[in-house]
Short mmCIF file of C-alpha atoms in Angstrom, two decimals:
data_model
loop_
_atom_site.label_atom_id
_atom_site.label_comp_id
_atom_site.label_asym_id
_atom_site.label_seq_id
_atom_site.Cartn_x
_atom_site.Cartn_y
_atom_site.Cartn_z
CA MET V 33 -55.41 26.76 8.34
CA ASP V 34 -56.15 25.77 11.93
CA LYS V 35 -54.10 26.75 14.98
CA ARG V 36 -52.35 23.39 15.22
CA SER V 37 -51.08 23.57 11.61
CA LYS V 38 -49.83 27.13 12.14
CA MET V 39 -47.88 26.09 15.24
CA ALA V 40 -46.27 23.22 13.28
CA LEU V 41 -45.18 25.57 10.47
CA TYR V 42 -43.79 28.14 12.95
CA GLY V 43 -41.82 25.36 14.68
CA ILE V 44 -40.34 24.11 11.39
CA ALA V 45 -39.43 27.67 10.36
CA ALA V 46 -37.69 28.26 13.71
CA ILE V 47 -35.67 25.05 13.34
CA ILE V 48 -34.58 26.05 9.81
CA VAL V 49 -33.47 29.49 11.02
CA LEU V 50 -31.48 27.96 13.89
CA LEU V 51 -29.80 25.53 11.49
CA MET V 52 -28.86 28.39 9.16
CA ILE V 53 -27.38 30.39 12.03
CA ALA V 54 -25.40 27.38 13.28
CA GLU V 55 -24.08 26.65 9.78
CA VAL V 56 -22.96 30.25 9.24
CA ALA V 57 -21.46 30.62 12.71
CA LYS V 58 -19.49 27.39 12.91
CA PRO V 59 -15.77 27.64 12.03
CA LYS V 60 -14.83 26.24 8.67
CA ALA V 61 -12.65 23.14 8.70
CA ILE V 62 -9.24 23.48 7.07
CA ASN V 63 -9.17 21.91 3.63
CA TRP V 64 -6.00 19.80 3.34
CA ARG V 65 -6.64 18.35 -0.11
CA ASN V 66 -3.93 18.61 -2.74
CA SER V 67 -4.73 21.44 -5.10
CA TYR V 68 -1.72 23.38 -6.44
CA SER V 69 -4.15 25.70 -8.22
CA ALA V 70 -3.15 29.35 -8.55
CA ALA V 71 -6.59 30.43 -7.30
CA ASP V 72 -6.66 28.28 -4.14
CA LYS V 73 -5.68 29.83 -0.81
CA ILE V 74 -5.94 26.53 1.06
CA PRO V 75 -2.69 25.10 2.58
CA LEU V 76 -1.83 23.00 -0.48
CA GLY V 77 -2.83 25.60 -3.06
CA CYS V 78 -0.37 27.77 -4.99
CA TYR V 79 -1.91 31.21 -4.63
CA VAL V 80 1.21 32.69 -2.94
CA ILE V 81 3.86 31.36 -5.33
CA PHE V 82 1.76 32.31 -8.35
CA ASN V 83 1.55 35.92 -7.23
CA GLU V 84 5.24 35.99 -6.28
CA LEU V 85 6.15 34.84 -9.79
CA LYS V 86 4.78 38.11 -11.13
CA THR V 87 7.94 39.76 -9.79
CA PHE V 88 10.26 36.98 -10.99
CA SER V 89 10.61 38.38 -14.50
CA SER V 90 9.92 41.64 -16.24
CA ASN V 91 8.02 39.66 -18.85
CA PRO V 92 4.29 38.96 -18.31
CA LEU V 93 3.05 35.87 -16.46
CA GLU V 94 0.36 34.03 -18.40
CA THR V 95 -1.84 31.12 -17.32
CA SER V 96 -3.02 28.10 -19.28
CA ASP V 97 -6.31 26.32 -18.55
CA LYS V 98 -5.97 23.89 -21.45
CA SER V 99 -4.05 20.68 -21.99
CA ILE V 100 -0.43 20.91 -23.10
CA TYR V 101 -1.35 19.51 -26.50
CA GLU V 102 -3.92 22.27 -27.04
CA VAL V 103 -1.52 25.00 -25.90
CA LEU V 104 1.77 23.78 -27.40
CA ASN V 105 0.54 21.98 -30.53
CA ASN V 106 2.03 24.77 -32.59
CA SER V 107 5.16 25.22 -30.47
CA SER V 108 6.78 27.48 -33.07
CA ASP V 109 4.58 30.27 -31.67
CA PHE V 110 6.67 30.22 -28.47
CA SER V 111 10.20 31.49 -27.95
CA ASN V 112 12.15 32.20 -24.76
CA THR V 113 9.27 30.85 -22.69
CA THR V 114 9.33 28.90 -19.42
CA LEU V 115 6.41 26.58 -18.75
CA ILE V 116 5.82 25.88 -15.03
CA LEU V 117 4.04 22.68 -13.99
CA ILE V 118 3.55 22.07 -10.24
CA ASN V 119 1.35 19.25 -8.97
CA ASP V 120 1.58 16.13 -6.82
CA TYR V 121 1.68 14.08 -10.04
CA ILE V 122 2.20 14.89 -13.71
CA GLY V 123 0.93 12.35 -16.25
CA LEU V 124 0.81 13.27 -19.92
CA GLU V 125 -0.70 11.35 -22.79
CA LYS V 126 1.38 10.67 -25.90
CA GLU V 127 0.23 13.74 -27.87
CA SER V 128 0.89 16.15 -25.01
CA SER V 129 4.29 14.56 -24.31
CA GLU V 130 5.33 15.01 -27.94
CA ALA V 131 4.17 18.64 -27.92
CA LEU V 132 6.12 19.26 -24.69
CA LEU V 133 9.32 17.70 -26.08
CA LYS V 134 9.04 19.75 -29.27
CA PHE V 135 8.45 22.90 -27.19
CA VAL V 136 11.75 22.39 -25.33
CA GLU V 137 13.56 21.28 -28.49
CA ASN V 138 12.77 24.72 -29.95
CA GLY V 139 14.79 26.37 -27.15
CA ASN V 140 12.19 26.85 -24.42
CA THR V 141 12.29 25.72 -20.79
CA VAL V 142 10.01 23.49 -18.75
CA PHE V 143 10.04 23.43 -14.94
CA ILE V 144 8.26 20.45 -13.37
CA SER V 145 7.87 20.02 -9.63
CA THR V 146 6.05 16.78 -8.84
CA ALA V 147 6.21 13.69 -6.68
CA MET V 148 5.40 11.42 -9.61
CA ALA V 149 5.97 11.88 -13.34
CA PHE V 150 4.96 9.45 -16.07
CA GLY V 151 4.34 9.50 -19.79
CA LYS V 152 6.40 9.54 -22.97
CA PHE V 153 8.27 12.68 -21.92
CA ALA V 154 9.49 10.96 -18.71
CA ASP V 155 10.54 7.87 -20.66
CA THR V 156 12.40 10.03 -23.18
CA LEU V 157 14.33 11.79 -20.40
CA ASN V 158 14.84 8.47 -18.54
CA ILE V 159 13.16 9.98 -15.49
CA LYS V 160 11.80 7.74 -12.75
CA MET V 161 10.58 8.94 -9.37
CA LYS V 162 9.69 7.32 -6.07
CA SER V 163 8.11 8.21 -2.74
CA ASP V 164 9.83 6.60 0.21
CA ASN V 165 7.01 4.52 1.72
CA ASP V 166 9.34 2.34 3.80
CA GLY V 167 11.76 4.88 5.15
CA PHE V 168 11.19 8.48 6.13
CA LEU V 169 7.83 9.12 4.45
CA LYS V 170 6.43 12.33 5.95
CA GLN V 171 9.31 12.32 8.42
CA PRO V 172 11.51 15.42 8.75
CA SER V 173 13.86 15.72 5.78
CA LYS V 174 16.11 18.36 4.35
CA SER V 175 16.23 19.55 0.75
CA ILE V 176 19.72 20.79 -0.08
CA PHE V 177 21.47 22.10 -3.19
CA ALA V 178 24.47 20.54 -4.91
CA SER V 179 26.29 23.85 -5.08
CA LYS V 180 28.30 24.49 -1.91
CA SER V 181 27.64 28.22 -2.23
CA LEU V 182 23.94 27.51 -1.72
CA GLY V 183 24.43 25.38 1.37
CA SER V 184 22.65 27.86 3.61
CA ASN V 185 19.62 27.89 1.31
CA GLY V 186 18.70 24.30 2.11
CA GLN V 187 15.55 23.80 4.10
CA VAL V 188 14.18 21.24 6.54
CA PHE V 189 10.61 20.18 5.84
CA ASP V 190 9.26 18.62 9.00
CA ASP V 191 5.54 18.34 8.22
CA VAL V 192 3.04 18.36 5.35
CA ILE V 193 5.51 16.62 3.08
CA GLU V 194 6.03 13.40 1.16
CA ASN V 195 9.67 12.59 0.65
CA SER V 196 9.92 11.91 -3.07
CA TYR V 197 13.10 11.66 -5.06
CA ILE V 198 14.42 10.81 -8.51
CA THR V 199 15.66 7.24 -8.92
CA SER V 200 16.69 7.34 -12.58
CA ILE V 201 18.24 10.08 -14.75
CA ASP V 202 20.08 10.40 -18.04
CA THR V 203 23.58 10.23 -16.54
CA THR V 204 25.24 11.39 -19.77
CA ASN V 205 23.21 14.57 -19.99
CA ALA V 206 21.50 15.45 -16.69
CA LEU V 207 23.01 17.84 -14.16
CA VAL V 208 22.17 17.24 -10.48
CA LEU V 209 21.14 20.48 -8.75
CA GLY V 210 19.76 19.23 -5.43
CA TYR V 211 19.40 16.37 -3.01
CA LEU V 212 17.07 15.10 -0.32
CA GLU V 213 18.58 13.88 2.92
CA ASN V 214 16.93 12.50 6.06
CA GLU V 215 17.30 14.00 9.50
CA GLU V 216 20.17 11.69 10.48
CA LYS V 217 22.03 12.47 7.19
CA THR V 218 22.31 8.73 6.56
CA LEU V 219 20.41 8.82 3.28
CA GLU V 220 20.83 11.20 0.36
CA GLU V 221 18.74 11.04 -2.81
CA ILE V 222 18.52 13.25 -5.92
CA ASN V 223 15.49 15.54 -5.92
CA PHE V 224 16.39 18.33 -8.39
CA ILE V 225 18.02 18.04 -11.84
CA LYS V 226 18.48 19.93 -15.08
CA THR V 227 18.33 18.00 -18.36
CA PRO V 228 19.27 19.94 -21.53
CA PHE V 229 17.20 18.87 -24.55
CA GLY V 230 17.64 19.67 -28.21
CA GLU V 231 20.19 21.81 -30.01
CA ASN V 232 18.66 25.22 -29.26
CA GLY V 233 19.41 25.59 -25.54
CA GLY V 234 16.14 24.20 -24.22
CA ALA V 235 16.06 22.33 -20.92
CA PHE V 236 13.89 20.45 -18.47
CA TYR V 237 14.15 21.22 -14.75
CA ILE V 238 12.72 18.34 -12.74
CA HIS V 239 12.07 18.90 -9.03
CA ALA V 240 10.64 16.24 -6.68
CA ASN V 241 9.18 18.39 -3.89
CA PRO V 242 5.99 20.17 -5.08
CA PHE V 243 4.96 20.71 -1.44
CA ALA V 244 7.70 23.32 -1.14
CA PHE V 245 5.67 25.62 -3.42
CA SER V 246 2.41 25.24 -1.51
CA ASN V 247 0.88 28.10 0.48
CA TYR V 248 1.58 26.22 3.72
CA HIS V 249 5.37 26.23 3.31
CA MET V 250 5.57 29.56 1.50
CA LEU V 251 3.98 31.20 4.54
CA ASN V 252 6.00 29.21 7.09
CA ASP V 253 9.54 30.53 6.49
CA LYS V 254 10.24 28.16 3.59
CA ALA V 255 9.92 30.74 0.81
CA ASP V 256 13.71 31.14 0.45
CA TYR V 257 14.06 27.52 -0.65
CA ALA V 258 11.37 27.91 -3.34
CA ALA V 259 12.98 31.15 -4.53
CA THR V 260 16.39 29.43 -4.80
CA VAL V 261 14.92 26.59 -6.88
CA LEU V 262 13.29 29.06 -9.26
CA SER V 263 16.51 31.10 -9.50
CA PHE V 264 17.97 28.34 -11.71
CA LEU V 265 15.42 29.17 -14.42
CA PRO V 266 16.25 31.65 -17.23
CA LYS V 267 15.57 35.18 -15.98
CA ASN V 268 14.51 36.78 -19.25
CA ASN V 269 11.99 34.18 -20.35
CA SER V 270 8.28 34.77 -20.43
CA LEU V 271 6.44 32.63 -17.86
CA LEU V 272 3.55 30.33 -18.66
CA TRP V 273 1.81 28.90 -15.58
CA ASP V 274 -0.05 25.64 -16.12
CA ASN V 275 -3.43 25.65 -14.35
CA TYR V 276 -4.77 22.53 -16.09
CA TYR V 277 -2.75 19.62 -14.70
CA LYS V 278 -3.84 20.29 -11.12
CA SER V 279 -5.37 17.97 -8.55
CA GLY V 280 -7.58 20.85 -7.47
CA ARG V 281 -8.68 21.89 -10.94
CA LYS V 282 -12.33 22.90 -10.80
CA VAL V 283 -14.46 21.08 -13.33
CA ILE V 284 -18.01 22.50 -13.65
CA LYS V 285 -20.11 20.68 -16.23
CA SER V 286 -23.63 21.56 -15.10
CA PRO V 287 -25.50 24.39 -13.33
CA LEU V 288 -26.31 22.06 -10.43
CA ARG V 289 -22.61 21.21 -9.94
CA PHE V 290 -21.84 24.93 -9.88
CA ILE V 291 -24.53 25.52 -7.22
CA LEU V 292 -23.33 22.64 -5.04
CA ALA V 293 -19.70 23.76 -5.35
CA ASN V 294 -20.55 27.12 -3.77
CA SER V 295 -21.36 26.94 -0.06
CA ALA V 296 -23.86 29.83 -0.01
CA LEU V 297 -25.66 28.68 -3.14
CA LYS V 298 -25.69 25.09 -1.88
CA TRP V 299 -27.51 25.98 1.35
CA THR V 300 -29.91 28.27 -0.52
CA PHE V 301 -30.73 25.35 -2.81
CA TYR V 302 -31.24 22.93 0.09
CA ILE V 303 -33.46 25.34 2.04
CA SER V 304 -35.56 26.13 -1.04
CA LEU V 305 -35.97 22.43 -1.76
CA LEU V 306 -36.98 21.72 1.85
CA GLY V 307 -39.47 24.60 1.81
CA LEU V 308 -40.99 23.32 -1.43
CA ILE V 309 -41.40 19.82 0.05
CA ILE V 310 -43.08 21.22 3.20
CA PHE V 311 -45.42 23.35 1.06
CA VAL V 312 -46.42 20.36 -1.07
CA ILE V 313 -47.05 18.18 2.00
CA PHE V 314 -49.26 20.69 3.85
CA LYS V 315 -50.92 22.29 0.85
CA GLY V 316 -51.67 18.96 -0.79
CA LYS V 317 -53.07 17.54 2.44
CA ARG V 318 -55.47 20.45 2.90
CA THR V 319 -56.81 20.87 -0.65
CA GLN V 320 -56.68 17.50 -2.40
CA ARG V 321 -60.21 16.18 -2.93
CA ILE V 322 -61.10 12.60 -2.27
CA ILE V 323 -60.61 10.29 -5.24
CA PRO V 324 -63.69 8.06 -5.61
CA VAL V 325 -63.21 4.32 -5.80
CA VAL V 326 -64.39 3.02 -9.17
CA GLU V 327 -65.21 -0.65 -9.18
CA PRO V 328 -64.03 -2.43 -12.33
CA LEU V 329 -66.63 -4.03 -14.59
CA LYS V 330 -67.20 -7.68 -13.78
CA ASN V 331 -66.54 -10.32 -16.43
CA ALA V 332 -69.78 -12.31 -16.58
CA THR V 333 -68.78 -14.47 -19.55
CA VAL V 334 -68.32 -17.61 -17.46
CA GLU V 335 -71.65 -17.18 -15.68
CA PHE V 336 -73.42 -16.52 -18.97
CA THR V 337 -71.91 -19.62 -20.59
CA GLN V 338 -72.84 -21.75 -17.58
CA THR V 339 -76.42 -20.48 -17.70
CA ILE V 340 -76.80 -21.26 -21.42
CA GLY V 341 -75.31 -24.73 -20.88
CA ASP V 342 -77.69 -25.44 -18.03
CA LEU V 343 -80.59 -24.33 -20.20
CA TYR V 344 -79.66 -26.75 -23.00
CA TYR V 345 -79.06 -29.56 -20.51
CA GLN V 346 -82.36 -29.08 -18.70
CA HIS V 347 -84.26 -29.24 -22.00
CA GLY V 348 -82.49 -32.46 -22.95
CA ASP V 349 -80.90 -30.94 -26.06
CA TYR V 350 -77.84 -33.18 -25.85
CA SER V 351 -77.09 -33.05 -29.58
CA ASN V 352 -76.74 -29.26 -29.53
CA ILE V 353 -74.41 -29.40 -26.52
CA ILE V 354 -72.31 -32.20 -28.10
CA ASN V 355 -71.97 -30.28 -31.38
CA LYS V 356 -70.88 -27.14 -29.56
CA LYS V 357 -68.34 -29.03 -27.42
CA ILE V 358 -66.93 -30.71 -30.54
CA THR V 359 -66.76 -27.35 -32.35
CA TYR V 360 -65.04 -25.72 -29.35
CA PHE V 361 -62.58 -28.61 -29.00
CA LEU V 362 -61.59 -28.52 -32.68
CA GLU V 363 -61.11 -24.76 -32.50
CA PHE V 364 -58.91 -25.35 -29.43
CA VAL V 365 -56.80 -27.84 -31.45
CA ARG V 366 -56.42 -25.40 -34.33
CA SER V 367 -55.48 -22.37 -32.17
CA THR V 368 -53.27 -24.22 -29.69
CA TYR V 369 -51.50 -26.88 -31.78
CA TYR V 370 -51.83 -25.29 -35.24
CA LEU V 371 -53.28 -28.43 -36.82
CA GLU V 372 -55.90 -28.62 -39.55
CA THR V 373 -59.05 -30.46 -38.41
CA ASN V 374 -60.62 -31.10 -41.81
CA GLU V 375 -59.49 -34.73 -41.86
CA PHE V 376 -58.85 -37.10 -38.94
CA SER V 377 -56.09 -39.23 -40.47
CA GLU V 378 -53.53 -41.37 -38.68
CA ARG V 379 -50.92 -38.67 -39.35
CA PHE V 380 -53.20 -36.07 -37.70
CA ILE V 381 -53.69 -38.31 -34.65
CA GLN V 382 -49.91 -38.86 -34.32
CA LYS V 383 -49.16 -35.11 -34.49
CA LEU V 384 -51.95 -34.24 -32.04
CA ALA V 385 -50.74 -36.84 -29.54
CA VAL V 386 -47.16 -35.49 -29.66
CA LYS V 387 -48.09 -31.81 -29.38
CA SER V 388 -50.64 -32.35 -26.60
CA ALA V 389 -48.38 -34.68 -24.56
CA ASN V 390 -50.99 -37.45 -24.64
CA ASN V 391 -50.47 -41.04 -25.72
CA VAL V 392 -51.63 -42.15 -29.15
CA GLN V 393 -54.23 -44.57 -27.78
CA ASP V 394 -56.11 -41.91 -25.75
CA THR V 395 -55.89 -39.45 -28.64
CA LYS V 396 -57.24 -42.01 -31.14
CA SER V 397 -60.06 -42.94 -28.72
CA LEU V 398 -61.15 -39.28 -28.47
CA ILE V 399 -60.98 -38.66 -32.22
CA ASP V 400 -62.93 -41.88 -32.93
CA LEU V 401 -65.62 -40.80 -30.46
CA ILE V 402 -65.85 -37.37 -32.11
CA THR V 403 -66.11 -39.00 -35.55
CA PHE V 404 -68.85 -41.31 -34.29
CA LEU V 405 -70.84 -38.51 -32.63
CA LYS V 406 -70.59 -36.25 -35.69
CA SER V 407 -72.13 -39.03 -37.81
CA LYS V 408 -75.27 -39.16 -35.60
CA ASN V 409 -78.21 -36.77 -35.59
CA ASN V 410 -79.55 -37.64 -32.14
CA HIS V 411 -77.49 -38.15 -29.00
CA THR V 412 -77.99 -39.38 -25.47
CA GLU V 413 -76.97 -38.04 -22.09
CA ASN V 414 -74.44 -40.87 -21.64
CA GLU V 415 -72.74 -39.93 -24.91
CA LEU V 416 -72.49 -36.31 -23.73
CA ILE V 417 -70.95 -37.45 -20.42
CA ALA V 418 -68.48 -39.76 -22.22
CA LEU V 419 -67.40 -36.97 -24.58
CA ASN V 420 -66.95 -34.50 -21.73
CA LYS V 421 -64.81 -36.96 -19.70
CA GLN V 422 -62.52 -37.74 -22.64
CA ILE V 423 -62.05 -34.07 -23.52
CA GLU V 424 -61.23 -33.20 -19.89
CA HIS V 425 -58.77 -36.11 -19.71
CA PHE V 426 -57.17 -35.04 -23.00
CA THR V 427 -56.73 -31.37 -22.04
CA LYS V 428 -55.51 -31.94 -18.46
CA ASN V 429 -51.86 -31.40 -19.59
CA ASN V 430 -52.77 -27.92 -20.85
CA LEU V 431 -54.32 -26.65 -17.64
#
């Protein structure tokens, strides 16, 4: 390797090292995506509330990474259990909704905190929710409790919030536990209810402010509100935390996705790939031998045929040339138009004229000339020229 190539490689290596240092040293941007995962410590994750729930009950706190149908399909295995679902939206398919309803019907409890709920379970409970896009969306609002004794436990949420509320409930069965009011106290909407379900003491708790359980608000003096909401749940129940219906649920289906999801592994992969490309470029340029140019074999069939024709013509062997042209023409008719050439009948002439796009008169003239020339043993130059002109005129539509 010459001096110039070494200097180029050293320069590239220095640039890569500088890029790595800059990438490691730069401050990481705050991730504001909705997650609600128990493992996420980002602002809208639920790492804090998940760990606080461990002290909520003396019973163990379990997590579920499967769909509700998979977990609750045999709901008779559960008793005195509270299932906690927190996400910006909860949408269940028919099978999971039926499993959830049966789970509560057997005497268990479900707590759902979401800005949007849909599915058979929501229809069954007559639950409809809405985010206020026209009014005080993301404007300061206060979540308060229906009980006067809990008046001081209400909380104003002035940022990182979407003001969602419940627009439809089962008025004959549901119990309103909390409201959402705007800063001017001119609007008050339901945002927390309890709906008993079944004959065994089971109940749904529906809450419309999942942001209140995020790390951001739990660590910004809003933890008392979240604790008050959870205080309505049965104290002696076992807790089952759902970690499946999460906007931030990590789905890794391939090794490459796993590598790219991890910052350190991602940059290692990129640097290795870049190094491999540089190696191939420089190594291939220095060692690849020249590929010789191989000229393709020339097709001399046309020249050979022309030479043989000239030879016959110069010796005045017109009969041989005429016979070969007739033979070639008839073979052309058989292979191109799929017509038998054993007999030149009127029917043959009609079919040949149609298939070759020639008129019947020209076709008949050519066939008559061929018939005449085949009946002679000796031919003249003029007859050869006449045959050649008629064949060229006949086949012009096939060129």
